mmCIF file of C-alpha atoms in Angstrom:
data_model
loop_
_atom_site.group_PDB
_atom_site.id
_atom_site.type_symbol
_atom_site.label_atom_id
_atom_site.label_comp_id
_atom_site.label_asym_id
_atom_site.label_seq_id
_atom_site.Cartn_x
_atom_site.Cartn_y
_atom_site.Cartn_z
ATOM 1 C CA UNK L 2 4.330 31.152 -17.537
ATOM 2 C CA UNK L 3 3.964 27.388 -17.877
ATOM 3 C CA UNK L 4 2.998 27.061 -14.205
ATOM 4 C CA UNK L 5 0.288 29.736 -14.522
ATOM 5 C CA UNK L 6 -1.061 28.048 -17.649
ATOM 6 C CA UNK L 7 -1.342 24.681 -15.889
ATOM 7 C CA UNK L 8 -3.189 26.226 -12.931
ATOM 8 C CA UNK L 9 -5.583 27.948 -15.341
ATOM 9 C CA UNK L 10 -6.303 24.636 -17.099
ATOM 10 C CA UNK L 11 -6.961 22.824 -13.820
ATOM 11 C CA UNK L 12 -9.274 25.504 -12.440
ATOM 12 C CA UNK L 13 -11.366 25.635 -15.602
ATOM 13 C CA UNK L 14 -11.452 21.910 -16.347
ATOM 14 C CA UNK L 15 -14.675 21.595 -14.360
ATOM 15 C CA UNK L 16 -16.330 24.308 -16.458
ATOM 16 C CA UNK L 17 -15.216 22.631 -19.693
ATOM 17 C CA UNK L 18 -16.633 19.290 -18.562
ATOM 18 C CA UNK L 19 -19.924 20.847 -17.491
ATOM 19 C CA UNK L 20 -20.343 22.627 -20.811
ATOM 20 C CA UNK L 21 -19.613 19.357 -22.637
ATOM 21 C CA UNK L 22 -22.415 17.606 -20.737
ATOM 22 C CA UNK L 23 -19.963 15.722 -18.523
ATOM 23 C CA UNK L 24 -20.884 17.334 -15.237
ATOM 24 C CA UNK L 25 -21.001 13.928 -13.548
ATOM 25 C CA UNK L 26 -17.375 13.115 -14.462
ATOM 26 C CA UNK L 27 -15.236 13.400 -11.303
ATOM 27 C CA UNK L 28 -11.780 14.976 -11.350
ATOM 28 C CA UNK L 29 -9.032 12.960 -9.670
ATOM 29 C CA UNK L 30 -5.856 14.856 -8.860
ATOM 30 C CA UNK L 31 -2.561 12.928 -8.811
ATOM 31 C CA UNK L 32 0.034 14.255 -6.385
ATOM 32 C CA UNK L 33 3.581 12.851 -6.132
ATOM 33 C CA UNK L 34 5.757 13.887 -3.192
ATOM 34 C CA UNK L 35 9.065 12.931 -1.689
ATOM 35 C CA UNK L 36 8.910 11.508 1.816
ATOM 36 C CA UNK L 37 10.931 14.502 3.039
ATOM 37 C CA UNK L 38 8.442 17.015 1.642
ATOM 38 C CA UNK L 39 5.467 15.036 2.930
ATOM 39 C CA UNK L 40 6.881 15.069 6.470
ATOM 40 C CA UNK L 41 7.359 18.881 6.490
ATOM 41 C CA UNK L 42 4.267 20.591 7.913
ATOM 42 C CA UNK L 43 4.962 23.909 6.162
ATOM 43 C CA UNK L 44 5.340 22.140 2.813
ATOM 44 C CA UNK L 45 2.055 20.304 3.348
ATOM 45 C CA UNK L 46 0.269 23.534 4.238
ATOM 46 C CA UNK L 47 1.519 25.231 1.077
ATOM 47 C CA UNK L 48 0.417 22.303 -1.119
ATOM 48 C CA UNK L 49 -2.991 22.029 0.568
ATOM 49 C CA UNK L 50 -3.566 25.762 0.141
ATOM 50 C CA UNK L 51 -3.126 25.394 -3.620
ATOM 51 C CA UNK L 52 -5.186 22.209 -3.850
ATOM 52 C CA UNK L 53 -8.077 23.839 -1.972
ATOM 53 C CA UNK L 54 -8.526 26.226 -4.907
ATOM 54 C CA UNK L 55 -9.019 23.400 -7.399
ATOM 55 C CA UNK L 56 -12.346 21.647 -8.168
ATOM 56 C CA UNK L 57 -11.093 18.130 -7.453
ATOM 57 C CA UNK L 58 -13.244 15.221 -6.276
ATOM 58 C CA UNK L 59 -10.481 12.883 -5.086
ATOM 59 C CA UNK L 60 -6.778 13.161 -4.293
ATOM 60 C CA UNK L 61 -4.434 10.339 -5.315
ATOM 61 C CA UNK L 62 -1.176 10.715 -3.446
ATOM 62 C CA UNK L 63 2.034 8.766 -3.910
ATOM 63 C CA UNK L 64 5.016 9.266 -1.626
ATOM 64 C CA UNK L 65 8.517 8.459 -2.794
ATOM 65 C CA UNK L 66 10.353 6.572 -0.081
ATOM 66 C CA UNK L 67 13.242 4.232 0.461
ATOM 67 C CA UNK L 68 14.135 1.810 3.200
ATOM 68 C CA UNK L 69 12.114 -0.869 4.950
ATOM 69 C CA UNK L 70 8.654 -0.238 6.366
ATOM 70 C CA UNK L 71 8.662 0.700 10.054
ATOM 71 C CA UNK L 72 6.229 2.125 12.580
ATOM 72 C CA UNK L 73 7.758 5.625 12.339
ATOM 73 C CA UNK L 74 6.875 5.675 8.648
ATOM 74 C CA UNK L 75 3.270 4.759 9.467
ATOM 75 C CA UNK L 76 3.091 7.433 12.179
ATOM 76 C CA UNK L 77 4.339 10.113 9.792
ATOM 77 C CA UNK L 78 1.913 8.952 7.134
ATOM 78 C CA UNK L 79 -1.070 9.091 9.512
ATOM 79 C CA UNK L 80 -0.182 12.528 10.909
ATOM 80 C CA UNK L 81 0.644 13.982 7.498
ATOM 81 C CA UNK L 82 -2.451 12.595 5.793
ATOM 82 C CA UNK L 83 -4.693 14.052 8.519
ATOM 83 C CA UNK L 84 -3.723 17.513 7.290
ATOM 84 C CA UNK L 85 -4.898 16.650 3.759
ATOM 85 C CA UNK L 86 -8.272 15.555 5.144
ATOM 86 C CA UNK L 87 -9.118 19.249 5.497
ATOM 87 C CA UNK L 88 -9.701 19.252 1.725
ATOM 88 C CA UNK L 89 -12.811 17.143 2.423
ATOM 89 C CA UNK L 90 -12.225 14.829 -0.525
ATOM 90 C CA UNK L 91 -11.288 11.122 -0.444
ATOM 91 C CA UNK L 92 -7.572 10.416 -0.180
ATOM 92 C CA UNK L 93 -6.213 7.398 -2.093
ATOM 93 C CA UNK L 94 -2.766 5.964 -1.433
ATOM 94 C CA UNK L 95 -1.299 5.432 -4.904
ATOM 95 C CA UNK L 96 1.389 2.725 -5.240
ATOM 96 C CA UNK L 97 0.755 1.913 -1.606
ATOM 97 C CA UNK L 98 0.437 -1.818 -1.032
ATOM 98 C CA UNK L 99 1.328 -4.480 1.484
ATOM 99 C CA UNK L 100 1.460 -3.725 5.198
ATOM 100 C CA UNK L 101 2.048 -0.031 4.511
ATOM 101 C CA UNK L 102 -1.210 0.218 2.573
ATOM 102 C CA UNK L 103 -3.080 -1.837 5.172
ATOM 103 C CA UNK L 104 -1.693 0.347 7.970
ATOM 104 C CA UNK L 105 -2.745 3.512 6.145
ATOM 105 C CA UNK L 106 -6.268 2.133 5.750
ATOM 106 C CA UNK L 107 -6.472 0.840 9.316
ATOM 107 C CA UNK L 108 -5.427 4.146 10.888
ATOM 108 C CA UNK L 109 -7.652 6.203 8.578
ATOM 109 C CA UNK L 110 -4.855 7.967 6.693
ATOM 110 C CA UNK L 111 -6.377 7.032 3.317
ATOM 111 C CA UNK L 112 -9.787 5.861 2.221
ATOM 112 C CA UNK L 113 -8.456 3.563 -0.494
ATOM 113 C CA UNK L 114 -5.241 2.172 -1.955
ATOM 114 C CA UNK L 115 -4.057 1.498 -5.483
ATOM 115 C CA UNK L 116 -1.141 -0.556 -6.797
ATOM 116 C CA UNK L 117 -0.189 -2.994 -9.508
ATOM 117 C CA UNK L 118 -0.723 -6.735 -9.446
ATOM 118 C CA UNK L 119 2.178 -8.198 -7.416
ATOM 119 C CA UNK L 120 4.271 -5.108 -8.204
ATOM 120 C CA UNK L 121 4.393 -1.301 -7.945
ATOM 121 C CA UNK L 122 3.336 -1.453 -4.299
ATOM 122 C CA UNK L 123 5.779 1.311 -3.394
ATOM 123 C CA UNK L 124 6.647 4.515 -5.212
ATOM 124 C CA UNK L 125 10.203 5.607 -5.855
ATOM 125 C CA UNK L 126 10.971 8.733 -7.840
ATOM 126 C CA UNK L 127 14.509 7.534 -8.542
ATOM 127 C CA UNK L 128 13.713 6.382 -12.063
ATOM 128 C CA UNK L 129 12.142 9.783 -12.793
ATOM 129 C CA UNK L 130 14.938 11.925 -11.371
ATOM 130 C CA UNK L 131 17.918 9.964 -12.695
ATOM 131 C CA UNK L 132 18.683 9.729 -16.419
ATOM 132 C CA UNK L 133 18.513 6.250 -17.908
ATOM 133 C CA UNK L 134 21.791 4.465 -18.431
ATOM 134 C CA UNK L 135 22.986 4.350 -22.054
ATOM 135 C CA UNK L 136 21.616 1.278 -23.804
ATOM 136 C CA UNK L 137 19.256 0.362 -20.958
ATOM 137 C CA UNK L 138 15.766 -0.901 -21.798
ATOM 138 C CA UNK L 139 12.646 -0.336 -19.769
ATOM 139 C CA UNK L 140 11.116 -3.437 -18.265
ATOM 140 C CA UNK L 141 8.559 -4.597 -15.719
ATOM 141 C CA UNK L 142 9.289 -6.976 -12.914
ATOM 142 C CA UNK L 143 8.085 -10.517 -13.419
ATOM 143 C CA UNK L 144 4.899 -11.494 -11.617
ATOM 144 C CA UNK L 145 5.564 -12.488 -8.020
ATOM 145 C CA UNK L 146 3.871 -15.189 -5.952
ATOM 146 C CA UNK L 147 2.001 -13.600 -3.070
ATOM 147 C CA UNK L 148 2.350 -15.314 0.313
ATOM 148 C CA UNK L 149 -0.428 -13.518 2.194
ATOM 149 C CA UNK L 150 0.386 -14.695 5.767
ATOM 150 C CA UNK L 151 3.877 -13.185 5.407
ATOM 151 C CA UNK L 152 2.856 -10.157 3.366
ATOM 152 C CA UNK L 153 5.612 -10.744 0.792
ATOM 153 C CA UNK L 154 6.015 -11.696 -2.866
ATOM 154 C CA UNK L 155 8.405 -14.426 -3.953
ATOM 155 C CA UNK L 156 9.964 -14.950 -7.332
ATOM 156 C CA UNK L 157 9.207 -18.283 -9.013
ATOM 157 C CA UNK L 158 12.650 -19.533 -8.085
ATOM 158 C CA UNK L 159 12.176 -18.484 -4.458
ATOM 159 C CA UNK L 160 8.667 -19.960 -4.352
ATOM 160 C CA UNK L 161 9.963 -23.324 -5.588
ATOM 161 C CA UNK L 162 12.569 -23.470 -2.825
ATOM 162 C CA UNK L 163 10.118 -22.087 -0.268
ATOM 163 C CA UNK L 164 7.433 -24.710 -0.851
ATOM 164 C CA UNK L 165 9.980 -27.517 -0.991
ATOM 165 C CA UNK L 166 10.822 -26.815 2.658
ATOM 166 C CA UNK L 167 9.221 -29.218 5.119
ATOM 167 C CA UNK L 168 6.057 -27.732 6.654
ATOM 168 C CA UNK L 169 5.720 -24.782 4.287
ATOM 169 C CA UNK L 170 2.963 -26.221 2.086
ATOM 170 C CA UNK L 171 0.619 -26.931 4.983
ATOM 171 C CA UNK L 172 1.311 -23.578 6.658
ATOM 172 C CA UNK L 173 1.485 -21.185 3.701
ATOM 173 C CA UNK L 174 -0.253 -22.947 0.814
ATOM 174 C CA UNK L 175 -3.579 -21.337 -0.152
ATOM 175 C CA UNK L 176 -6.470 -23.349 1.304
ATOM 176 C CA UNK L 177 -9.319 -21.414 -0.303
ATOM 177 C CA UNK L 178 -10.949 -23.571 -2.974
ATOM 178 C CA UNK L 179 -12.556 -20.561 -4.655
ATOM 179 C CA UNK L 180 -9.082 -19.026 -5.021
ATOM 180 C CA UNK L 181 -6.673 -21.934 -5.508
ATOM 181 C CA UNK L 182 -8.437 -25.320 -5.912
ATOM 182 C CA UNK L 183 -5.065 -27.099 -6.119
ATOM 183 C CA UNK L 184 -3.540 -25.266 -3.188
ATOM 184 C CA UNK L 185 0.022 -24.021 -3.397
ATOM 185 C CA UNK L 186 0.498 -25.233 -6.977
ATOM 186 C CA UNK L 187 -2.223 -22.821 -8.137
ATOM 187 C CA UNK L 188 -0.471 -20.029 -6.262
ATOM 188 C CA UNK L 189 2.591 -20.628 -8.442
ATOM 189 C CA UNK L 190 0.782 -21.480 -11.684
ATOM 190 C CA UNK L 191 -1.732 -18.622 -11.502
ATOM 191 C CA UNK L 192 -0.155 -15.968 -9.258
ATOM 192 C CA UNK L 193 -2.190 -13.085 -10.684
ATOM 193 C CA UNK L 194 -5.542 -14.633 -9.745
ATOM 194 C CA UNK L 195 -4.277 -15.597 -6.305
ATOM 195 C CA UNK L 196 -2.826 -12.152 -5.606
ATOM 196 C CA UNK L 197 -5.924 -10.226 -6.708
ATOM 197 C CA UNK L 198 -8.255 -12.563 -4.802
ATOM 198 C CA UNK L 199 -6.252 -12.406 -1.565
ATOM 199 C CA UNK L 200 -5.588 -8.661 -1.651
ATOM 200 C CA UNK L 201 -9.274 -7.918 -2.316
ATOM 201 C CA UNK L 202 -10.219 -10.166 0.585
ATOM 202 C CA UNK L 203 -7.730 -8.456 2.918
ATOM 203 C CA UNK L 204 -8.988 -4.977 2.067
ATOM 204 C CA UNK L 205 -12.630 -6.042 2.356
ATOM 205 C CA UNK L 206 -11.897 -7.526 5.781
ATOM 206 C CA UNK L 207 -10.531 -4.159 6.930
ATOM 207 C CA UNK L 208 -13.407 -2.227 5.375
ATOM 208 C CA UNK L 209 -15.968 -4.256 7.314
ATOM 209 C CA UNK L 210 -14.580 -3.014 10.649
ATOM 210 C CA UNK L 211 -15.894 0.310 12.036
ATOM 211 C CA UNK L 212 -13.292 3.105 11.957
ATOM 212 C CA UNK L 213 -12.648 3.463 15.717
ATOM 213 C CA UNK L 214 -11.953 -0.282 16.065
ATOM 214 C CA UNK L 215 -10.075 -0.773 12.821
ATOM 215 C CA UNK L 216 -6.498 -0.089 13.957
ATOM 216 C CA UNK L 217 -6.686 -2.377 16.985
ATOM 217 C CA UNK L 218 -8.344 -5.171 15.008
ATOM 218 C CA UNK L 219 -5.743 -4.746 12.261
ATOM 219 C CA UNK L 220 -3.017 -5.350 14.826
ATOM 220 C CA UNK L 221 -4.731 -8.382 16.334
ATOM 221 C CA UNK L 222 -5.978 -10.055 13.148
ATOM 222 C CA UNK L 223 -3.322 -9.064 10.598
ATOM 223 C CA UNK L 224 -0.026 -7.931 12.135
ATOM 224 C CA UNK L 225 0.110 -10.348 15.070
ATOM 225 C CA UNK L 226 -0.644 -13.448 12.918
ATOM 226 C CA UNK L 227 1.920 -12.166 10.392
ATOM 227 C CA UNK L 228 4.490 -12.064 13.194
ATOM 228 C CA UNK L 229 3.730 -15.674 14.145
ATOM 229 C CA UNK L 230 3.888 -16.740 10.498
ATOM 230 C CA UNK L 231 7.211 -14.926 9.998
ATOM 231 C CA UNK L 232 8.689 -16.635 13.061
ATOM 232 C CA UNK L 233 7.666 -20.024 11.657
ATOM 233 C CA UNK L 234 9.044 -19.185 8.189
ATOM 234 C CA UNK L 235 12.376 -18.298 9.763
ATOM 235 C CA UNK L 236 12.684 -21.861 11.087
ATOM 236 C CA UNK L 237 12.230 -23.453 7.654
ATOM 237 C CA UNK L 238 15.221 -25.163 6.045
ATOM 238 C CA UNK L 239 15.961 -24.048 2.487
ATOM 239 C CA UNK L 240 19.074 -26.182 1.929
ATOM 240 C CA UNK L 241 21.576 -24.036 0.059
ATOM 241 C CA UNK L 242 19.218 -21.072 -0.496
ATOM 242 C CA UNK L 243 20.926 -18.750 1.967
ATOM 243 C CA UNK L 244 19.494 -15.618 0.390
ATOM 244 C CA UNK L 245 15.967 -16.899 0.914
ATOM 245 C CA UNK L 246 16.733 -17.826 4.513
ATOM 246 C CA UNK L 247 18.170 -14.351 5.067
ATOM 247 C CA UNK L 248 15.048 -12.798 3.601
ATOM 248 C CA UNK L 249 12.889 -14.727 6.055
ATOM 249 C CA UNK L 250 15.025 -13.491 8.956
ATOM 250 C CA UNK L 251 14.819 -9.883 7.801
ATOM 251 C CA UNK L 252 11.067 -10.145 7.246
ATOM 252 C CA UNK L 253 10.528 -11.542 10.745
ATOM 253 C CA UNK L 254 12.455 -8.688 12.344
ATOM 254 C CA UNK L 255 10.617 -6.115 10.239
ATOM 255 C CA UNK L 256 7.148 -7.371 11.129
ATOM 256 C CA UNK L 257 8.003 -7.863 14.789
ATOM 257 C CA UNK L 258 9.263 -4.293 15.127
ATOM 258 C CA UNK L 259 6.232 -3.012 13.250
ATOM 259 C CA UNK L 260 3.889 -4.852 15.631
ATOM 260 C CA UNK L 261 5.576 -3.445 18.721
ATOM 261 C CA UNK L 262 5.708 0.106 17.330
ATOM 262 C CA UNK L 263 2.130 0.143 16.069
ATOM 263 C CA UNK L 264 0.976 -1.372 19.354
ATOM 264 C CA UNK L 265 2.288 1.699 21.155
ATOM 265 C CA UNK L 266 0.855 3.968 18.460
ATOM 266 C CA UNK L 267 -2.640 2.532 18.940
ATOM 267 C CA UNK L 268 -2.480 3.307 22.660
ATOM 268 C CA UNK L 269 -1.237 6.855 22.075
ATOM 269 C CA UNK L 270 -3.442 7.656 19.090
ATOM 270 C CA UNK L 271 -6.605 9.539 20.022
ATOM 271 C CA UNK L 272 -9.253 11.225 17.871
ATOM 272 C CA UNK L 273 -7.835 9.878 14.631
ATOM 273 C CA UNK L 274 -8.883 11.725 11.497
ATOM 274 C CA UNK L 275 -10.328 9.332 8.922
ATOM 275 C CA UNK L 276 -10.202 9.960 5.205
ATOM 276 C CA UNK L 277 -13.404 9.889 3.233
ATOM 277 C CA UNK L 278 -13.908 6.677 1.277
ATOM 278 C CA UNK L 279 -13.819 7.074 -2.517
ATOM 279 C CA UNK L 280 -17.126 5.998 -4.092
ATOM 280 C CA UNK L 281 -16.992 2.751 -6.099
ATOM 281 C CA UNK L 282 -17.244 2.878 -9.865
ATOM 282 C CA UNK L 283 -20.835 1.605 -9.809
ATOM 283 C CA UNK L 284 -21.891 4.500 -7.578
ATOM 284 C CA UNK L 285 -20.060 7.036 -9.761
ATOM 285 C CA UNK L 286 -21.778 5.676 -12.868
#
């Protein structure tokens, strides 16, 4: 009964808006899936069949996943998203940031991405499916310091140790005066501004490349330099900060494997389906 009522409300929302003089208000549909369900073609077909009956203007999809980013995850995302393109509405990757979000944009899986500032770049349904522990309090992670060449966020403690290492300031400190006039110190003192500025720049850089060339250019101008940067970061000396050194080693391996895997994917990938791009707010207004 509840399910039928919800479907009725969704189908008639457009009529309610039109009657209220809000015919220009778009309807965005939020869809949350587990990675297992998203990978299953029959599950996708069933979901798409239901969505096709709804008057939605944009689909925001978030996929619950665990584990480190790898090229298989990107492949599954690209192939699965292509099926949703049949809805002929823009597809936005919700809580999809970092190299996963960039990969999804580069290969045309989504037309836009959305995430928090230095956090909520991946979606996990664990907190929604598991009851809270007795006495626990909800909290948000502290703002991280975004190191764009490595594609990672550091805590303030990690950033302090990271930039104390010989050679790190010159290699990873922000050199854009319009972003961080004081270089790496502004990255730490004003991480929100730095993160928003750099992420906007990265997405704009991808958007300026024509679709057919985007994946290859993403590999050459984003993933390959990130591999070189990660190899350099692995050589830095962090004194007694073994956890930070370990993180640099893990990050280097992750990016290197991603580069190799996506390199093969680019060669194999033909006739990629590209998501429509969601219109900017100014155009909607």
